[in-house]
PDB file of C-alpha atoms in Angstrom:
ATOM      1  CA  MET A 214     110.480 175.573 -45.003  1.00 49.00           C
ATOM      2  CA  ARG A 215     112.526 173.131 -43.046  1.00 63.00           C
ATOM      3  CA  TYR A 216     115.511 174.599 -41.154  1.00 72.00           C
ATOM      4  CA  LEU A 217     117.565 173.939 -37.987  1.00 80.00           C
ATOM      5  CA  ASP A 218     118.231 176.522 -35.426  1.00 82.00           C
ATOM      6  CA  SER A 219     120.927 176.447 -32.830  1.00 81.00           C
ATOM      7  CA  GLU A 220     118.613 176.842 -29.797  1.00 82.00           C
ATOM      8  CA  THR A 221     116.366 173.897 -30.840  1.00 88.00           C
ATOM      9  CA  LEU A 222     119.397 171.675 -31.664  1.00 88.00           C
ATOM     10  CA  MET A 223     120.813 172.492 -28.173  1.00 85.00           C
ATOM     11  CA  ALA A 224     117.566 171.251 -26.553  1.00 88.00           C
ATOM     12  CA  PHE A 225     117.668 168.108 -28.955  1.00 90.00           C
ATOM     13  CA  VAL A 226     121.231 167.282 -27.956  1.00 87.00           C
ATOM     14  CA  ALA A 227     120.625 167.764 -24.213  1.00 86.00           C
ATOM     15  CA  VAL A 228     117.692 165.267 -24.343  1.00 89.00           C
ATOM     16  CA  ALA A 229     119.677 162.828 -26.167  1.00 88.00           C
ATOM     17  CA  ASP A 230     122.644 163.177 -23.807  1.00 83.00           C
ATOM     18  CA  THR A 231     120.639 162.891 -20.506  1.00 82.00           C
ATOM     19  CA  GLY A 232     117.942 160.636 -21.712  1.00 85.00           C
ATOM     20  CA  SER A 233     115.207 162.705 -20.129  1.00 87.00           C
ATOM     21  CA  PHE A 234     113.266 165.974 -20.894  1.00 89.00           C
ATOM     22  CA  THR A 235     113.347 166.879 -17.153  1.00 86.00           C
ATOM     23  CA  ALA A 236     117.147 166.432 -16.954  1.00 83.00           C
ATOM     24  CA  ALA A 237     117.764 168.387 -20.188  1.00 85.00           C
ATOM     25  CA  ALA A 238     115.693 171.214 -18.719  1.00 85.00           C
ATOM     26  CA  GLU A 239     117.793 171.319 -15.653  1.00 79.00           C
ATOM     27  CA  GLN A 240     120.905 171.154 -17.606  1.00 76.00           C
ATOM     28  CA  LEU A 241     119.945 174.009 -19.803  1.00 79.00           C
ATOM     29  CA  GLY A 242     118.326 176.241 -17.145  1.00 76.00           C
ATOM     30  CA  LYS A 243     114.919 175.890 -18.886  1.00 83.00           C
ATOM     31  CA  SER A 244     111.446 174.572 -18.030  1.00 87.00           C
ATOM     32  CA  GLN A 245     110.579 170.997 -19.020  1.00 88.00           C
ATOM     33  CA  ALA A 246     107.643 172.466 -21.101  1.00 89.00           C
ATOM     34  CA  ALA A 247     109.951 174.651 -23.130  1.00 89.00           C
ATOM     35  CA  ILE A 248     112.290 171.626 -23.946  1.00 90.00           C
ATOM     36  CA  SER A 249     109.277 169.411 -24.857  1.00 90.00           C
ATOM     37  CA  ILE A 250     107.936 172.112 -27.098  1.00 89.00           C
ATOM     38  CA  ALA A 251     111.195 172.733 -28.896  1.00 89.00           C
ATOM     39  CA  VAL A 252     111.769 169.097 -29.588  1.00 90.00           C
ATOM     40  CA  GLY A 253     108.245 168.555 -30.684  1.00 89.00           C
ATOM     41  CA  ARG A 254     108.273 171.392 -33.079  1.00 87.00           C
ATOM     42  CA  LEU A 255     111.614 170.116 -34.506  1.00 89.00           C
ATOM     43  CA  GLU A 256     110.063 166.619 -35.103  1.00 89.00           C
ATOM     44  CA  GLU A 257     107.054 168.490 -36.628  1.00 88.00           C
ATOM     45  CA  ARG A 258     109.183 170.589 -38.872  1.00 86.00           C
ATOM     46  CA  LEU A 259     111.211 167.524 -40.215  1.00 88.00           C
ATOM     47  CA  GLU A 260     108.213 165.225 -40.139  1.00 86.00           C
ATOM     48  CA  LEU A 261     110.293 162.687 -38.266  1.00 89.00           C
ATOM     49  CA  ARG A 262     110.048 161.143 -34.850  1.00 91.00           C
ATOM     50  CA  LEU A 263     113.449 161.732 -33.226  1.00 92.00           C
ATOM     51  CA  PHE A 264     112.829 160.098 -29.729  1.00 92.00           C
ATOM     52  CA  ASP A 265     111.255 157.010 -28.501  1.00 90.00           C
ATOM     53  CA  ARG A 266     109.731 158.118 -25.255  1.00 86.00           C
ATOM     54  CA  GLY A 267     110.025 155.224 -22.804  1.00 77.00           C
ATOM     55  CA  HIS A 268     108.653 154.995 -19.308  1.00 73.00           C
ATOM     56  CA  ARG A 269     112.076 155.255 -17.772  1.00 76.00           C
ATOM     57  CA  ARG A 270     114.367 156.796 -20.353  1.00 83.00           C
ATOM     58  CA  VAL A 271     114.005 158.746 -23.590  1.00 88.00           C
ATOM     59  CA  THR A 272     116.095 157.265 -26.447  1.00 89.00           C
ATOM     60  CA  PRO A 273     116.900 158.541 -29.956  1.00 91.00           C
ATOM     61  CA  THR A 274     115.347 156.829 -32.832  1.00 92.00           C
ATOM     62  CA  PRO A 275     117.546 155.825 -35.869  1.00 92.00           C
ATOM     63  CA  ALA A 276     116.667 159.221 -37.461  1.00 92.00           C
ATOM     64  CA  GLY A 277     117.506 160.972 -34.037  1.00 91.00           C
ATOM     65  CA  GLU A 278     120.879 159.051 -33.889  1.00 90.00           C
ATOM     66  CA  ARG A 279     121.752 160.312 -37.429  1.00 90.00           C
ATOM     67  CA  LEU A 280     120.696 163.941 -36.636  1.00 92.00           C
ATOM     68  CA  LEU A 281     122.670 163.770 -33.340  1.00 89.00           C
ATOM     69  CA  GLY A 282     126.097 163.854 -35.152  1.00 85.00           C
ATOM     70  CA  TYR A 283     125.040 166.583 -37.343  1.00 88.00           C
ATOM     71  CA  ALA A 284     123.869 168.594 -34.456  1.00 87.00           C
ATOM     72  CA  ARG A 285     127.033 168.355 -32.554  1.00 83.00           C
ATOM     73  CA  ARG A 286     128.953 169.407 -35.573  1.00 82.00           C
ATOM     74  CA  ILE A 287     126.760 172.500 -36.111  1.00 85.00           C
ATOM     75  CA  ARG A 288     127.191 173.515 -32.551  1.00 79.00           C
ATOM     76  CA  ALA A 289     130.972 172.954 -32.857  1.00 77.00           C
ATOM     77  CA  ILE A 290     131.033 175.208 -36.053  1.00 81.00           C
ATOM     78  CA  GLU A 291     129.059 177.845 -34.251  1.00 79.00           C
ATOM     79  CA  ASP A 292     131.500 177.805 -31.287  1.00 73.00           C
ATOM     80  CA  GLU A 293     134.499 177.837 -33.677  1.00 72.00           C
ATOM     81  CA  ALA A 294     133.027 181.011 -35.376  1.00 78.00           C
ATOM     82  CA  LEU A 295     132.338 182.736 -32.123  1.00 71.00           C
ATOM     83  CA  ALA A 296     135.876 181.882 -30.878  1.00 67.00           C
ATOM     84  CA  MET A 297     137.352 183.289 -34.228  1.00 65.00           C
ATOM     85  CA  LEU A 298     135.426 186.469 -33.860  1.00 67.00           C
ATOM     86  CA  LEU A 299     136.200 186.945 -30.259  1.00 63.00           C
ATOM     87  CA  GLU A 300     139.819 185.804 -30.377  1.00 61.00           C
ATOM     88  CA  GLY A 301     142.098 187.785 -28.216  1.00 55.00           C
ATOM     89  CA  ARG A 302     139.477 189.929 -26.464  1.00 60.00           C
ATOM     90  CA  ARG A 303     139.858 188.304 -23.034  1.00 61.00           C
ATOM     91  CA  GLU A 304     141.019 185.199 -21.360  1.00 62.00           C
ATOM     92  CA  SER A 305     138.652 182.750 -19.903  1.00 82.00           C
ATOM     93  CA  ARG A 306     139.130 180.561 -16.811  1.00 88.00           C
ATOM     94  CA  VAL A 307     137.432 177.139 -16.840  1.00 93.00           C
ATOM     95  CA  ARG A 308     137.183 175.197 -13.569  1.00 94.00           C
ATOM     96  CA  LEU A 309     137.636 171.507 -14.423  1.00 96.00           C
ATOM     97  CA  GLY A 310     137.149 168.622 -12.024  1.00 96.00           C
ATOM     98  CA  MET A 311     137.827 164.971 -12.310  1.00 96.00           C
ATOM     99  CA  PRO A 312     138.963 161.925 -10.140  1.00 95.00           C
ATOM    100  CA  ASP A 313     142.774 161.954  -9.932  1.00 92.00           C
ATOM    101  CA  ASP A 314     143.191 158.441 -11.427  1.00 93.00           C
ATOM    102  CA  TYR A 315     141.864 160.037 -14.770  1.00 94.00           C
ATOM    103  CA  LEU A 316     144.613 162.509 -15.076  1.00 92.00           C
ATOM    104  CA  THR A 317     146.899 160.193 -17.005  1.00 90.00           C
ATOM    105  CA  LEU A 318     144.157 159.464 -19.516  1.00 92.00           C
ATOM    106  CA  PHE A 319     143.034 163.220 -20.099  1.00 94.00           C
ATOM    107  CA  GLY A 320     145.935 165.266 -18.902  1.00 90.00           C
ATOM    108  CA  THR A 321     148.125 164.699 -21.954  1.00 89.00           C
ATOM    109  CA  ALA A 322     145.486 165.582 -24.384  1.00 93.00           C
ATOM    110  CA  LEU A 323     144.657 168.717 -22.472  1.00 94.00           C
ATOM    111  CA  MET A 324     148.142 169.962 -22.147  1.00 92.00           C
ATOM    112  CA  GLN A 325     149.456 168.957 -25.561  1.00 92.00           C
ATOM    113  CA  ARG A 326     146.517 169.490 -27.767  1.00 93.00           C
ATOM    114  CA  PHE A 327     143.668 171.637 -26.137  1.00 93.00           C
ATOM    115  CA  ALA A 328     145.914 174.286 -24.537  1.00 91.00           C
ATOM    116  CA  PRO A 329     147.861 175.170 -27.717  1.00 91.00           C
ATOM    117  CA  ARG A 330     144.688 175.488 -29.689  1.00 87.00           C
ATOM    118  CA  HIS A 331     143.014 177.618 -27.061  1.00 86.00           C
ATOM    119  CA  PRO A 332     145.719 179.768 -25.488  1.00 85.00           C
ATOM    120  CA  MET A 333     143.232 182.258 -23.948  1.00 83.00           C
ATOM    121  CA  VAL A 334     141.590 179.495 -21.944  1.00 88.00           C
ATOM    122  CA  ASN A 335     143.087 178.912 -18.521  1.00 90.00           C
ATOM    123  CA  LEU A 336     142.340 175.525 -16.962  1.00 93.00           C
ATOM    124  CA  ASP A 337     141.913 175.498 -13.119  1.00 93.00           C
ATOM    125  CA  LEU A 338     142.015 171.612 -12.344  1.00 93.00           C
ATOM    126  CA  GLN A 339     140.564 169.976  -9.107  1.00 93.00           C
ATOM    127  CA  TYR A 340     140.369 166.409  -7.993  1.00 93.00           C
ATOM    128  CA  ASP A 341     137.533 164.686  -6.073  1.00 93.00           C
ATOM    129  CA  PHE A 342     135.095 161.767  -6.208  1.00 94.00           C
ATOM    130  CA  SER A 343     132.569 161.699  -8.921  1.00 95.00           C
ATOM    131  CA  HIS A 344     129.432 162.231  -6.725  1.00 94.00           C
ATOM    132  CA  ARG A 345     131.060 165.300  -5.188  1.00 94.00           C
ATOM    133  CA  LEU A 346     132.126 166.731  -8.556  1.00 96.00           C
ATOM    134  CA  GLU A 347     128.518 166.370  -9.793  1.00 94.00           C
ATOM    135  CA  THR A 348     127.511 168.551  -6.675  1.00 94.00           C
ATOM    136  CA  MET A 349     130.244 171.019  -7.282  1.00 94.00           C
ATOM    137  CA  VAL A 350     128.986 171.451 -10.994  1.00 93.00           C
ATOM    138  CA  GLU A 351     125.465 171.890  -9.718  1.00 89.00           C
ATOM    139  CA  SER A 352     126.514 174.606  -7.180  1.00 89.00           C
ATOM    140  CA  ARG A 353     128.725 176.197  -9.836  1.00 89.00           C
ATOM    141  CA  GLU A 354     131.836 175.633  -7.918  1.00 92.00           C
ATOM    142  CA  LEU A 355     132.987 173.920 -11.121  1.00 94.00           C
ATOM    143  CA  ASP A 356     132.214 174.709 -14.706  1.00 93.00           C
ATOM    144  CA  ILE A 357     132.800 171.028 -16.014  1.00 95.00           C
ATOM    145  CA  ALA A 358     133.576 167.668 -14.543  1.00 96.00           C
ATOM    146  CA  ILE A 359     134.663 164.386 -16.019  1.00 96.00           C
ATOM    147  CA  ILE A 360     133.059 161.580 -13.730  1.00 96.00           C
ATOM    148  CA  THR A 361     132.406 158.019 -13.503  1.00 96.00           C
ATOM    149  CA  GLN A 362     128.755 157.820 -14.454  1.00 93.00           C
ATOM    150  CA  SER A 363     126.343 156.309 -11.828  1.00 91.00           C
ATOM    151  CA  SER A 364     124.430 153.341 -13.279  1.00 84.00           C
ATOM    152  CA  ALA A 365     121.551 154.139 -10.890  1.00 84.00           C
ATOM    153  CA  HIS A 366     121.425 157.875 -11.679  1.00 85.00           C
ATOM    154  CA  PRO A 367     123.243 158.507 -15.006  1.00 86.00           C
ATOM    155  CA  ARG A 368     124.244 162.034 -15.570  1.00 86.00           C
ATOM    156  CA  GLY A 369     126.163 163.758 -18.415  1.00 87.00           C
ATOM    157  CA  GLU A 370     127.357 162.703 -21.803  1.00 87.00           C
ATOM    158  CA  VAL A 371     129.394 159.587 -21.846  1.00 91.00           C
ATOM    159  CA  ILE A 372     132.626 160.218 -23.715  1.00 91.00           C
ATOM    160  CA  ARG A 373     134.539 157.037 -23.061  1.00 93.00           C
ATOM    161  CA  LEU A 374     134.237 153.432 -21.933  1.00 95.00           C
ATOM    162  CA  GLU A 375     137.338 152.586 -19.814  1.00 95.00           C
ATOM    163  CA  ARG A 376     138.449 149.154 -18.651  1.00 96.00           C
ATOM    164  CA  GLN A 377     139.050 148.308 -15.015  1.00 96.00           C
ATOM    165  CA  VAL A 378     142.276 146.314 -14.442  1.00 97.00           C
ATOM    166  CA  TRP A 379     143.398 144.129 -11.563  1.00 97.00           C
ATOM    167  CA  CYS A 380     147.063 145.029 -10.920  1.00 96.00           C
ATOM    168  CA  ALA A 381     149.880 144.214  -8.598  1.00 96.00           C
ATOM    169  CA  ALA A 382     153.489 145.445  -8.151  1.00 95.00           C
ATOM    170  CA  PRO A 383     156.291 143.697 -10.279  1.00 94.00           C
ATOM    171  CA  ASN A 384     157.474 140.361  -8.730  1.00 89.00           C
ATOM    172  CA  ARG A 385     154.541 140.141  -6.337  1.00 93.00           C
ATOM    173  CA  ARG A 386     151.898 137.451  -6.427  1.00 95.00           C
ATOM    174  CA  PRO A 387     148.986 138.636  -4.209  1.00 96.00           C
ATOM    175  CA  GLU A 388     146.496 136.834  -6.354  1.00 96.00           C
ATOM    176  CA  THR A 389     147.638 133.481  -4.878  1.00 95.00           C
ATOM    177  CA  ALA A 390     146.559 134.290  -1.313  1.00 95.00           C
ATOM    178  CA  SER A 391     143.486 132.482   0.087  1.00 95.00           C
ATOM    179  CA  CYS A 392     142.332 135.904   1.276  1.00 96.00           C
ATOM    180  CA  LEU A 393     142.975 138.615  -1.185  1.00 97.00           C
ATOM    181  CA  GLN A 394     144.632 141.789   0.373  1.00 97.00           C
ATOM    182  CA  LEU A 395     143.141 144.961  -1.295  1.00 97.00           C
ATOM    183  CA  ALA A 396     144.091 148.558  -1.498  1.00 96.00           C
ATOM    184  CA  LEU A 397     141.095 150.571  -2.861  1.00 96.00           C
ATOM    185  CA  PHE A 398     139.610 154.107  -2.851  1.00 95.00           C
ATOM    186  CA  PRO A 399     137.318 154.618   0.079  1.00 93.00           C
ATOM    187  CA  ASP A 400     133.543 154.579   0.242  1.00 90.00           C
ATOM    188  CA  GLY A 401     132.188 157.110  -2.325  1.00 89.00           C
ATOM    189  CA  CYS A 402     134.310 155.629  -5.201  1.00 93.00           C
ATOM    190  CA  ARG A 403     131.833 154.375  -7.760  1.00 94.00           C
ATOM    191  CA  ALA A 404     134.023 151.594  -8.891  1.00 94.00           C
ATOM    192  CA  ARG A 405     134.567 150.111  -5.483  1.00 95.00           C
ATOM    193  CA  PRO A 406     131.190 148.378  -5.089  1.00 95.00           C
ATOM    194  CA  GLN A 407     131.627 146.804  -8.395  1.00 94.00           C
ATOM    195  CA  VAL A 408     134.867 145.337  -7.552  1.00 96.00           C
ATOM    196  CA  LEU A 409     133.543 143.854  -4.291  1.00 97.00           C
ATOM    197  CA  ALA A 410     130.534 142.607  -5.786  1.00 96.00           C
ATOM    198  CA  ALA A 411     132.565 140.761  -8.427  1.00 96.00           C
ATOM    199  CA  LEU A 412     134.684 139.088  -5.761  1.00 96.00           C
ATOM    200  CA  ASP A 413     131.606 138.156  -3.746  1.00 96.00           C
ATOM    201  CA  ALA A 414     130.001 136.575  -6.838  1.00 96.00           C
ATOM    202  CA  GLN A 415     133.109 134.583  -7.420  1.00 94.00           C
ATOM    203  CA  GLU A 416     133.139 133.511  -3.639  1.00 94.00           C
ATOM    204  CA  ARG A 417     136.678 134.918  -3.275  1.00 94.00           C
ATOM    205  CA  ARG A 418     137.745 135.915   0.265  1.00 96.00           C
ATOM    206  CA  TRP A 419     139.021 139.575   0.465  1.00 97.00           C
ATOM    207  CA  ARG A 420     140.047 142.078   3.054  1.00 97.00           C
ATOM    208  CA  ILE A 421     140.693 145.789   2.528  1.00 96.00           C
ATOM    209  CA  VAL A 422     144.032 146.389   4.081  1.00 96.00           C
ATOM    210  CA  TYR A 423     144.547 150.020   2.913  1.00 95.00           C
ATOM    211  CA  SER A 424     142.317 152.805   1.696  1.00 94.00           C
ATOM    212  CA  SER A 425     143.286 156.119   0.198  1.00 93.00           C
ATOM    213  CA  SER A 426     141.478 158.992  -1.462  1.00 90.00           C
ATOM    214  CA  ASP A 427     144.230 159.692  -3.910  1.00 91.00           C
ATOM    215  CA  LEU A 428     146.053 157.557  -6.533  1.00 94.00           C
ATOM    216  CA  ALA A 429     149.524 158.138  -5.060  1.00 93.00           C
ATOM    217  CA  GLY A 430     148.394 156.456  -1.835  1.00 94.00           C
ATOM    218  CA  ILE A 431     147.052 153.447  -3.608  1.00 95.00           C
ATOM    219  CA  GLN A 432     150.230 153.006  -5.608  1.00 94.00           C
ATOM    220  CA  LEU A 433     152.415 153.282  -2.589  1.00 94.00           C
ATOM    221  CA  ALA A 434     150.532 150.501  -0.877  1.00 94.00           C
ATOM    222  CA  VAL A 435     150.575 148.247  -3.653  1.00 95.00           C
ATOM    223  CA  ALA A 436     154.255 148.855  -4.442  1.00 93.00           C
ATOM    224  CA  SER A 437     154.993 148.079  -0.775  1.00 89.00           C
ATOM    225  CA  GLY A 438     153.695 144.462  -0.448  1.00 88.00           C
ATOM    226  CA  ASP A 439     151.524 141.639  -1.699  1.00 93.00           C
ATOM    227  CA  ILE A 440     148.457 143.728  -2.225  1.00 96.00           C
ATOM    228  CA  LEU A 441     145.996 143.953  -5.032  1.00 97.00           C
ATOM    229  CA  THR A 442     144.143 146.994  -6.457  1.00 97.00           C
ATOM    230  CA  VAL A 443     141.912 147.832  -9.370  1.00 97.00           C
ATOM    231  CA  LEU A 444     142.654 150.924 -11.588  1.00 96.00           C
ATOM    232  CA  PRO A 445     141.421 152.439 -14.827  1.00 96.00           C
ATOM    233  CA  GLU A 446     143.597 150.910 -17.590  1.00 95.00           C
ATOM    234  CA  ALA A 447     145.131 154.234 -18.346  1.00 93.00           C
ATOM    235  CA  ALA A 448     146.304 154.694 -14.788  1.00 94.00           C
ATOM    236  CA  VAL A 449     148.160 151.383 -14.397  1.00 95.00           C
ATOM    237  CA  PRO A 450     151.784 152.263 -13.721  1.00 94.00           C
ATOM    238  CA  PRO A 451     154.438 150.911 -16.342  1.00 94.00           C
ATOM    239  CA  GLY A 452     155.879 147.532 -15.347  1.00 94.00           C
ATOM    240  CA  TRP A 453     153.107 146.666 -13.035  1.00 96.00           C
ATOM    241  CA  ARG A 454     151.490 143.213 -13.438  1.00 96.00           C
ATOM    242  CA  ARG A 455     148.074 143.310 -15.084  1.00 96.00           C
ATOM    243  CA  LEU A 456     145.837 140.494 -13.841  1.00 96.00           C
ATOM    244  CA  GLY A 457     142.574 138.866 -15.007  1.00 95.00           C
ATOM    245  CA  PRO A 458     140.595 135.644 -15.278  1.00 95.00           C
ATOM    246  CA  GLU A 459     143.606 133.679 -16.251  1.00 95.00           C
ATOM    247  CA  HIS A 460     144.854 134.508 -12.762  1.00 95.00           C
ATOM    248  CA  GLY A 461     141.587 133.505 -11.080  1.00 94.00           C
ATOM    249  CA  LEU A 462     140.209 137.111 -10.704  1.00 96.00           C
ATOM    250  CA  PRO A 463     136.714 138.053 -11.906  1.00 96.00           C
ATOM    251  CA  GLU A 464     135.991 140.193 -15.041  1.00 95.00           C
ATOM    252  CA  LEU A 465     135.086 143.756 -14.132  1.00 96.00           C
ATOM    253  CA  PRO A 466     132.476 145.962 -15.900  1.00 95.00           C
ATOM    254  CA  LEU A 467     133.537 148.896 -18.025  1.00 95.00           C
ATOM    255  CA  LEU A 468     133.534 152.429 -16.491  1.00 95.00           C
ATOM    256  CA  ARG A 469     131.457 154.856 -18.222  1.00 94.00           C
ATOM    257  CA  LEU A 470     133.279 158.203 -18.188  1.00 96.00           C
ATOM    258  CA  ALA A 471     130.917 161.148 -18.703  1.00 94.00           C
ATOM    259  CA  VAL A 472     131.104 164.974 -18.869  1.00 94.00           C
ATOM    260  CA  VAL A 473     128.781 167.148 -16.850  1.00 93.00           C
ATOM    261  CA  THR A 474     128.543 170.885 -17.338  1.00 91.00           C
ATOM    262  CA  THR A 475     126.681 173.900 -15.872  1.00 83.00           C
ATOM    263  CA  PRO A 476     123.434 175.094 -17.632  1.00 76.00           C
ATOM    264  CA  GLN A 477     124.098 177.518 -20.410  1.00 76.00           C
ATOM    265  CA  ALA A 478     127.823 176.824 -20.406  1.00 81.00           C
ATOM    266  CA  LYS A 479     130.004 179.560 -21.522  1.00 84.00           C
ATOM    267  CA  LEU A 480     132.038 179.340 -24.870  1.00 84.00           C
ATOM    268  CA  ALA A 481     135.250 178.178 -23.371  1.00 88.00           C
ATOM    269  CA  VAL A 482     133.479 175.231 -21.602  1.00 91.00           C
ATOM    270  CA  ARG A 483     131.674 174.333 -24.724  1.00 87.00           C
ATOM    271  CA  GLN A 484     134.969 174.207 -26.557  1.00 87.00           C
ATOM    272  CA  LEU A 485     136.489 172.015 -23.886  1.00 93.00           C
ATOM    273  CA  VAL A 486     133.548 169.570 -24.253  1.00 90.00           C
ATOM    274  CA  ALA A 487     133.805 169.565 -27.995  1.00 88.00           C
ATOM    275  CA  PHE A 488     137.570 168.813 -27.749  1.00 92.00           C
ATOM    276  CA  LEU A 489     136.972 165.896 -25.275  1.00 93.00           C
ATOM    277  CA  ARG A 490     134.283 164.366 -27.512  1.00 88.00           C
ATOM    278  CA  SER A 491     136.411 164.568 -30.542  1.00 87.00           C
ATOM    279  CA  GLU A 492     139.417 163.118 -28.777  1.00 90.00           C
ATOM    280  CA  PHE A 493     137.726 160.290 -27.017  1.00 88.00           C
ATOM    281  CA  GLN A 494     134.713 159.460 -29.084  1.00 73.00           C
ATOM    282  CA  LYS A 495     136.755 158.789 -32.341  1.00 57.00           C
ATOM    283  CA  GLU A 496     135.627 155.939 -34.417  1.00 39.00           C
ATOM    284  CA  GLU A 497     138.716 153.973 -35.236  1.00 36.00           C
ATOM    285  CA  ASP A 498     139.766 150.505 -36.078  1.00 35.00           C
ATOM    286  CA  GLY A 499     140.972 148.447 -33.018  1.00 40.00           C
ATOM    287  CA  GLU A 500     139.512 146.992 -30.007  1.00 42.00           C
ATOM    288  CA  ASP A 501     140.052 150.112 -27.886  1.00 47.00           C
ATOM    289  CA  ALA A 502     137.920 152.326 -30.068  1.00 41.00           C
ATOM    290  CA  VAL A 503     134.175 152.855 -29.103  1.00 45.00           C
ATOM    291  CA  SER A 504     131.815 154.506 -31.509  1.00 41.00           C
ATOM    292  CA  ALA A 505     129.490 157.296 -30.380  1.00 42.00           C
ATOM    293  CA  PRO A 506     126.340 155.044 -30.839  1.00 43.00           C
ATOM    294  CA  ALA A 507     127.934 152.512 -28.570  1.00 45.00           C
ATOM    295  CA  LEU A 508     128.671 155.019 -25.981  1.00 47.00           C
ATOM    296  CA  GLN A 509     125.202 156.205 -25.989  1.00 44.00           C
ATOM    297  CA  ALA A 510     123.808 152.627 -25.723  1.00 43.00           C
ATOM    298  CA  ALA A 511     126.127 152.038 -22.853  1.00 46.00           C
ATOM    299  CA  ALA A 512     124.691 155.140 -20.991  1.00 40.00           C
ATOM    300  CA  ARG A 513     121.270 153.686 -21.215  1.00 38.00           C
TER     301      ARG A 513
END
């Protein structure tokens, strides 16, 4: 008899998200052997191969991609049932971290749509760089973090591809300078090396004249002079000039925004992950929409 059980699906989803049996085991707090056995038994039960086991990364087969959507929905329905049964019994605190330039993108959805649906979940929000947030999740100082995924060591589930935008204050023309004056986040920001590499590839001269660990400091510097910066598209202030190749500036790669959580995350954390996934992995018409398979491909 073929059937799907929640624990096995949890292992299957973790492998698909992390691209590794070892990383999935770490995420779930289990041994690698236990995860491999669970997925192997699922493949045997379904008589289907769900993963291509490459040398560097494990990737879902077409059958695995199809199952992944159903597996997420089954897990979400299970969490919805538990939330209904446990509703009103106790409040739950979720410690969420993200870089502060992502607040504009995620904050409205969290406050206007997540909070009313989950009134017993209290969000405790902290800001920091992505590499520090990953460490804080590992040490259980945070329950969940939204990060810029590292291309060298990708972690978490990619939920959105975000454009990086060159921008300047209104009525300023910093892009015309022979040596570009830049305001950027300091070393540790995962977008910074991409920006500088793109300029070097174009053989543009540049100089970092201001560095700040918070978005407000970057915005203040740019508003005060002929200074360029690069921000996630959602964080560009209204009225600022958005620049690109037509202004002589290089194209920049997309940012892969991912969610990382603690092993065996509690119900409220799983609810938050499911909400973020549903809000930011929607398949819609329009150039800004990114499908779930495309997100998975970008993470590989």
